[in-house]
Structures are given as structure tokens and as C-alpha cells.
Amino acid sequence: MYTPRNPVRPGDLVAARELVPVAGPPVPVPDPAGRLVHLQFRRFAGCPICNLHLRSVARRIAEIEEAGVREVVVFHSPAAELARYADELPFTLVADPDKRLYADFGVESAARALLDPRAWGAVIGGVARSTWAVLRGRDRPPARRQPHGRVGLPGDFLITPDGKVLAVKYGEHAYDQWSVDELLALAAAPRELAQAG
């Protein structure tokens, strides 16, 4: 199991902050409205591998919201580039081109993001899907130059309304993140414990 140099761990407290999305009002983390925040760290805007995962999240966003979870997705792309995708995804997108949030949460980059054989299926599938969509005029290719490269690792954090980190996943490769089913199970766990107690 991969552990970054400065990991955030379950039970840690996240300092309150407001994240500025590429569209819409600032987003407080933790959420004062009482929802859990699923803070996802992805690679770059238009990343074919990330798009596979994010489309699965978008298809099930109603279930996720019904479970009391707010989706906030961070990319290390400039805001202007990320804003091109804001209308396509039904959740908050945050640009972090200086990777300050990535550093705060211990989310790193490594060549194994793409070299790990477990990522190859997603690499092939994501690139094929994106290429086909671009050729049909239904998508646009990502920027050719990525200031922070293409080897970022994903990170998932589930944060309670009081700022406690409920669960963490540091990806070992580019397609290693929580599935929607895993997220929903994690979101249900504190409620089940509260009802049992």
C-alpha cells in the first residue's frame, strides 16, 4: 500500500477553508450545511483516465447527494482550461495550478501513475473514448502542454461536517480511486454507527 511523504490520515482535522470553483460561489470545506465532502484530487483538465471515473460519478450524482455527500474535484490545471469542462460535470471543479491543495493533502505525482499495469486498461479505454469523442466533435482534447505533467496520482478524502477526515485513499496508479459504491459505503458507515449507538 502506497503512503505519501506527508499523508493526511483518518481522524485528522482539516483546517476550514473556502475553495474557489471555476463556476459558482466559493465552497466551504468542511461543509457547514452538514454534508460530508468527498474531496477528489485528479490529474489535469481533459485527462482521459480521469474522465472515465468522473463520468461514473456524474451518472450517479443523485445517489451521492442523497447519501449526504458533496463532490468537490480538484485538478492541477489553470482555471481557464478547467472551466471549459464545468458545464459537462454536475459537481464542483476547483483549479489548483500551483498544487497547493495537493501539497496540503499529500497528493503526489509519480511515473508509476501510468506505468503500473493496473492502470493500462483505463489508459487504453480512456484514450480511445476521448479520441473517438474528439473526432466526432463531441469533446475537445486536453491541452498539449501540462505544466505539472501527466503523471499525477489520484487522492480521495471524505471529510465530516466538523472537519474530521473520515476516510482516505491515496491512489497507487492513475486509475486507483474509490468507486461510487465504495464512496456510498463509506458515507453510510458513520450514520450506521450513530444509529447503532
Short mmCIF file of C-alpha atoms in Angstrom, two decimals:
data_model
loop_
_atom_site.label_atom_id
_atom_site.label_comp_id
_atom_site.label_asym_id
_atom_site.label_seq_id
_atom_site.Cartn_x
_atom_site.Cartn_y
_atom_site.Cartn_z
CA MET A 1 0.00 0.00 0.00
CA TYR A 2 1.34 3.40 -1.03
CA THR A 3 1.85 6.09 1.62
CA PRO A 4 2.89 9.61 0.56
CA ARG A 5 5.58 11.63 2.31
CA ASN A 6 3.12 13.85 4.23
CA PRO A 7 -0.11 11.88 4.42
CA VAL A 8 -3.42 13.02 5.81
CA ARG A 9 -4.86 10.20 7.89
CA PRO A 10 -8.35 9.22 9.05
CA GLY A 11 -9.08 11.12 12.25
CA ASP A 12 -7.01 14.16 11.26
CA LEU A 13 -8.75 17.52 11.30
CA VAL A 14 -8.88 19.59 8.13
CA ALA A 15 -8.49 23.33 8.60
CA ALA A 16 -11.58 25.22 7.48
CA ARG A 17 -11.09 26.85 4.09
CA GLU A 18 -13.06 28.15 1.15
CA LEU A 19 -12.24 26.70 -2.23
CA VAL A 20 -12.87 28.82 -5.31
CA PRO A 21 -14.52 26.77 -8.05
CA VAL A 22 -14.26 27.56 -11.75
CA ALA A 23 -18.03 28.20 -11.73
CA GLY A 24 -20.28 29.20 -8.85
CA PRO A 25 -19.75 30.57 -5.36
CA PRO A 26 -16.87 29.61 -3.03
CA VAL A 27 -17.20 26.18 -1.45
CA PRO A 28 -16.53 25.83 2.28
CA VAL A 29 -14.63 22.73 3.39
CA PRO A 30 -15.76 21.28 5.73
CA ASP A 31 -19.40 21.78 4.75
CA PRO A 32 -21.34 23.90 7.29
CA ALA A 33 -24.63 22.57 5.85
CA GLY A 34 -23.92 19.19 7.46
CA ARG A 35 -22.88 17.20 4.39
CA LEU A 36 -19.83 15.06 4.02
CA VAL A 37 -17.35 16.40 1.47
CA HIS A 38 -15.75 13.97 -0.96
CA LEU A 39 -12.63 15.88 -1.95
CA GLN A 40 -11.13 14.25 -5.04
CA PHE A 41 -7.72 15.09 -6.48
CA ARG A 42 -7.37 14.27 -10.16
CA ARG A 43 -4.75 14.95 -12.79
CA PHE A 44 -5.30 17.61 -15.46
CA ALA A 45 -8.39 19.04 -17.18
CA GLY A 46 -9.43 16.74 -20.00
CA CYS A 47 -7.44 13.78 -18.65
CA PRO A 48 -8.90 10.73 -20.46
CA ILE A 49 -8.36 8.46 -17.45
CA CYS A 50 -9.96 10.92 -15.03
CA ASN A 51 -12.89 11.36 -17.41
CA LEU A 52 -13.73 7.65 -17.23
CA HIS A 53 -14.03 7.87 -13.47
CA LEU A 54 -15.75 11.25 -13.32
CA ARG A 55 -18.41 10.16 -15.79
CA SER A 56 -19.24 7.24 -13.47
CA VAL A 57 -19.60 9.75 -10.63
CA ALA A 58 -21.74 12.06 -12.79
CA ARG A 59 -24.09 9.20 -13.71
CA ARG A 60 -24.74 8.52 -10.01
CA ILE A 61 -24.60 12.05 -8.60
CA ALA A 62 -28.23 11.87 -7.38
CA GLU A 63 -27.38 8.82 -5.23
CA ILE A 64 -24.27 10.52 -3.91
CA GLU A 65 -26.14 13.69 -2.97
CA GLU A 66 -28.96 11.65 -1.42
CA ALA A 67 -26.31 10.00 0.78
CA GLY A 68 -25.40 13.46 2.09
CA VAL A 69 -22.15 13.83 0.17
CA ARG A 70 -20.95 16.90 -1.71
CA GLU A 71 -18.50 16.22 -4.55
CA VAL A 72 -15.56 18.61 -4.94
CA VAL A 73 -12.98 17.71 -7.59
CA VAL A 74 -9.54 19.37 -7.76
CA PHE A 75 -7.34 19.47 -10.88
CA HIS A 76 -3.83 20.87 -11.25
CA SER A 77 -4.84 22.77 -14.39
CA PRO A 78 -5.31 26.54 -14.75
CA ALA A 79 -8.87 27.77 -14.10
CA ALA A 80 -9.40 28.92 -17.71
CA GLU A 81 -8.62 25.45 -19.02
CA LEU A 82 -10.71 23.64 -16.40
CA ALA A 83 -13.68 26.00 -16.90
CA ARG A 84 -14.18 24.52 -20.38
CA TYR A 85 -15.45 21.34 -18.69
CA ALA A 86 -17.61 22.91 -15.96
CA ASP A 87 -20.90 22.60 -17.86
CA GLU A 88 -20.33 18.91 -18.54
CA LEU A 89 -19.98 17.76 -14.93
CA PRO A 90 -22.64 18.15 -12.20
CA PHE A 91 -20.27 18.89 -9.33
CA THR A 92 -17.78 21.46 -8.15
CA LEU A 93 -14.49 21.76 -10.06
CA VAL A 94 -11.54 23.53 -8.44
CA ALA A 95 -8.37 24.60 -10.26
CA ASP A 96 -5.15 24.30 -8.26
CA PRO A 97 -2.44 25.11 -10.83
CA ASP A 98 0.16 25.74 -8.12
CA LYS A 99 -0.71 22.40 -6.43
CA ARG A 100 -1.06 24.00 -3.01
CA LEU A 101 -4.02 21.80 -2.07
CA TYR A 102 -2.18 18.77 -3.42
CA ALA A 103 0.70 19.56 -1.05
CA ASP A 104 -1.66 20.23 1.90
CA PHE A 105 -3.27 16.82 1.42
CA GLY A 106 -0.09 14.91 0.50
CA VAL A 107 -1.23 14.04 -3.04
CA GLU A 108 1.83 13.38 -5.20
CA SER A 109 2.97 12.56 -8.72
CA ALA A 110 4.99 9.56 -9.86
CA ALA A 111 5.80 7.76 -13.11
CA ARG A 112 4.00 4.68 -11.80
CA ALA A 113 0.74 6.58 -12.34
CA LEU A 114 0.91 5.42 -15.97
CA LEU A 115 3.49 2.64 -15.78
CA ASP A 116 1.60 0.44 -13.32
CA PRO A 117 -0.03 -2.38 -15.35
CA ARG A 118 -3.22 -1.99 -13.29
CA ALA A 119 -3.74 1.41 -14.97
CA TRP A 120 -3.24 0.23 -18.54
CA GLY A 121 -6.85 -0.80 -19.17
CA ALA A 122 -8.05 2.65 -18.10
CA VAL A 123 -5.29 4.32 -20.12
CA ILE A 124 -6.31 2.46 -23.29
CA GLY A 125 -10.04 2.82 -22.65
CA GLY A 126 -9.81 6.48 -21.67
CA VAL A 127 -7.63 7.48 -24.61
CA ALA A 128 -9.79 5.51 -27.08
CA ARG A 129 -13.01 7.05 -25.72
CA SER A 130 -11.56 10.56 -25.71
CA THR A 131 -10.07 10.23 -29.19
CA TRP A 132 -13.38 8.99 -30.60
CA ALA A 133 -15.28 11.84 -28.89
CA VAL A 134 -12.81 14.43 -30.21
CA LEU A 135 -13.01 13.02 -33.75
CA ARG A 136 -16.82 13.22 -33.65
CA GLY A 137 -16.69 16.80 -32.35
CA ARG A 138 -18.27 15.89 -29.00
CA ASP A 139 -15.23 16.61 -26.87
CA ARG A 140 -12.06 18.64 -27.03
CA PRO A 141 -8.57 17.33 -26.48
CA PRO A 142 -6.69 18.31 -23.33
CA ALA A 143 -4.03 20.97 -23.63
CA ARG A 144 -0.87 19.55 -25.17
CA ARG A 145 1.32 21.09 -22.51
CA GLN A 146 0.52 20.21 -18.91
CA PRO A 147 2.50 22.43 -16.51
CA HIS A 148 2.58 19.72 -13.84
CA GLY A 149 2.90 16.81 -16.22
CA ARG A 150 0.67 13.82 -16.83
CA VAL A 151 1.81 11.50 -14.05
CA GLY A 152 -0.27 12.72 -11.12
CA LEU A 153 -1.71 10.22 -8.69
CA PRO A 154 -5.32 10.47 -7.52
CA GLY A 155 -6.40 11.09 -3.96
CA ASP A 156 -9.78 10.74 -2.24
CA PHE A 157 -10.75 12.26 1.11
CA LEU A 158 -14.08 12.02 2.91
CA ILE A 159 -14.45 14.91 5.34
CA THR A 160 -17.15 15.23 8.01
CA PRO A 161 -19.01 18.49 8.71
CA ASP A 162 -16.82 19.06 11.79
CA GLY A 163 -13.64 18.78 9.68
CA LYS A 164 -12.59 15.27 10.67
CA VAL A 165 -11.14 13.09 7.93
CA LEU A 166 -13.36 10.04 7.89
CA ALA A 167 -11.53 8.08 5.18
CA VAL A 168 -8.58 8.49 2.81
CA LYS A 169 -7.36 6.78 -0.34
CA TYR A 170 -4.04 7.62 -1.98
CA GLY A 171 -4.01 6.12 -5.46
CA GLU A 172 -1.15 3.80 -6.37
CA HIS A 173 -1.71 4.46 -10.10
CA ALA A 174 -3.71 6.80 -12.33
CA TYR A 175 -6.98 4.83 -12.08
CA ASP A 176 -6.84 3.90 -8.40
CA GLN A 177 -9.66 5.73 -6.66
CA TRP A 178 -12.87 4.97 -4.79
CA SER A 179 -15.69 3.65 -6.90
CA VAL A 180 -19.11 5.20 -6.31
CA ASP A 181 -20.13 2.05 -4.42
CA GLU A 182 -17.11 2.37 -2.12
CA LEU A 183 -17.88 6.06 -1.53
CA LEU A 184 -21.52 5.32 -0.67
CA ALA A 185 -20.48 2.57 1.76
CA LEU A 186 -18.04 4.93 3.48
CA ALA A 187 -20.68 7.67 3.66
CA ALA A 188 -23.20 5.26 5.21
CA ALA A 189 -20.80 3.96 7.88
CA PRO A 190 -20.95 6.95 10.29
CA ARG A 191 -24.74 7.07 10.08
CA GLU A 192 -25.00 3.34 10.77
CA LEU A 193 -22.69 3.72 13.78
CA ALA A 194 -24.74 6.66 15.08
CA GLN A 195 -27.99 4.69 14.74
CA ALA A 196 -26.48 1.64 16.45
CA GLY A 197 -25.15 3.74 19.35
#
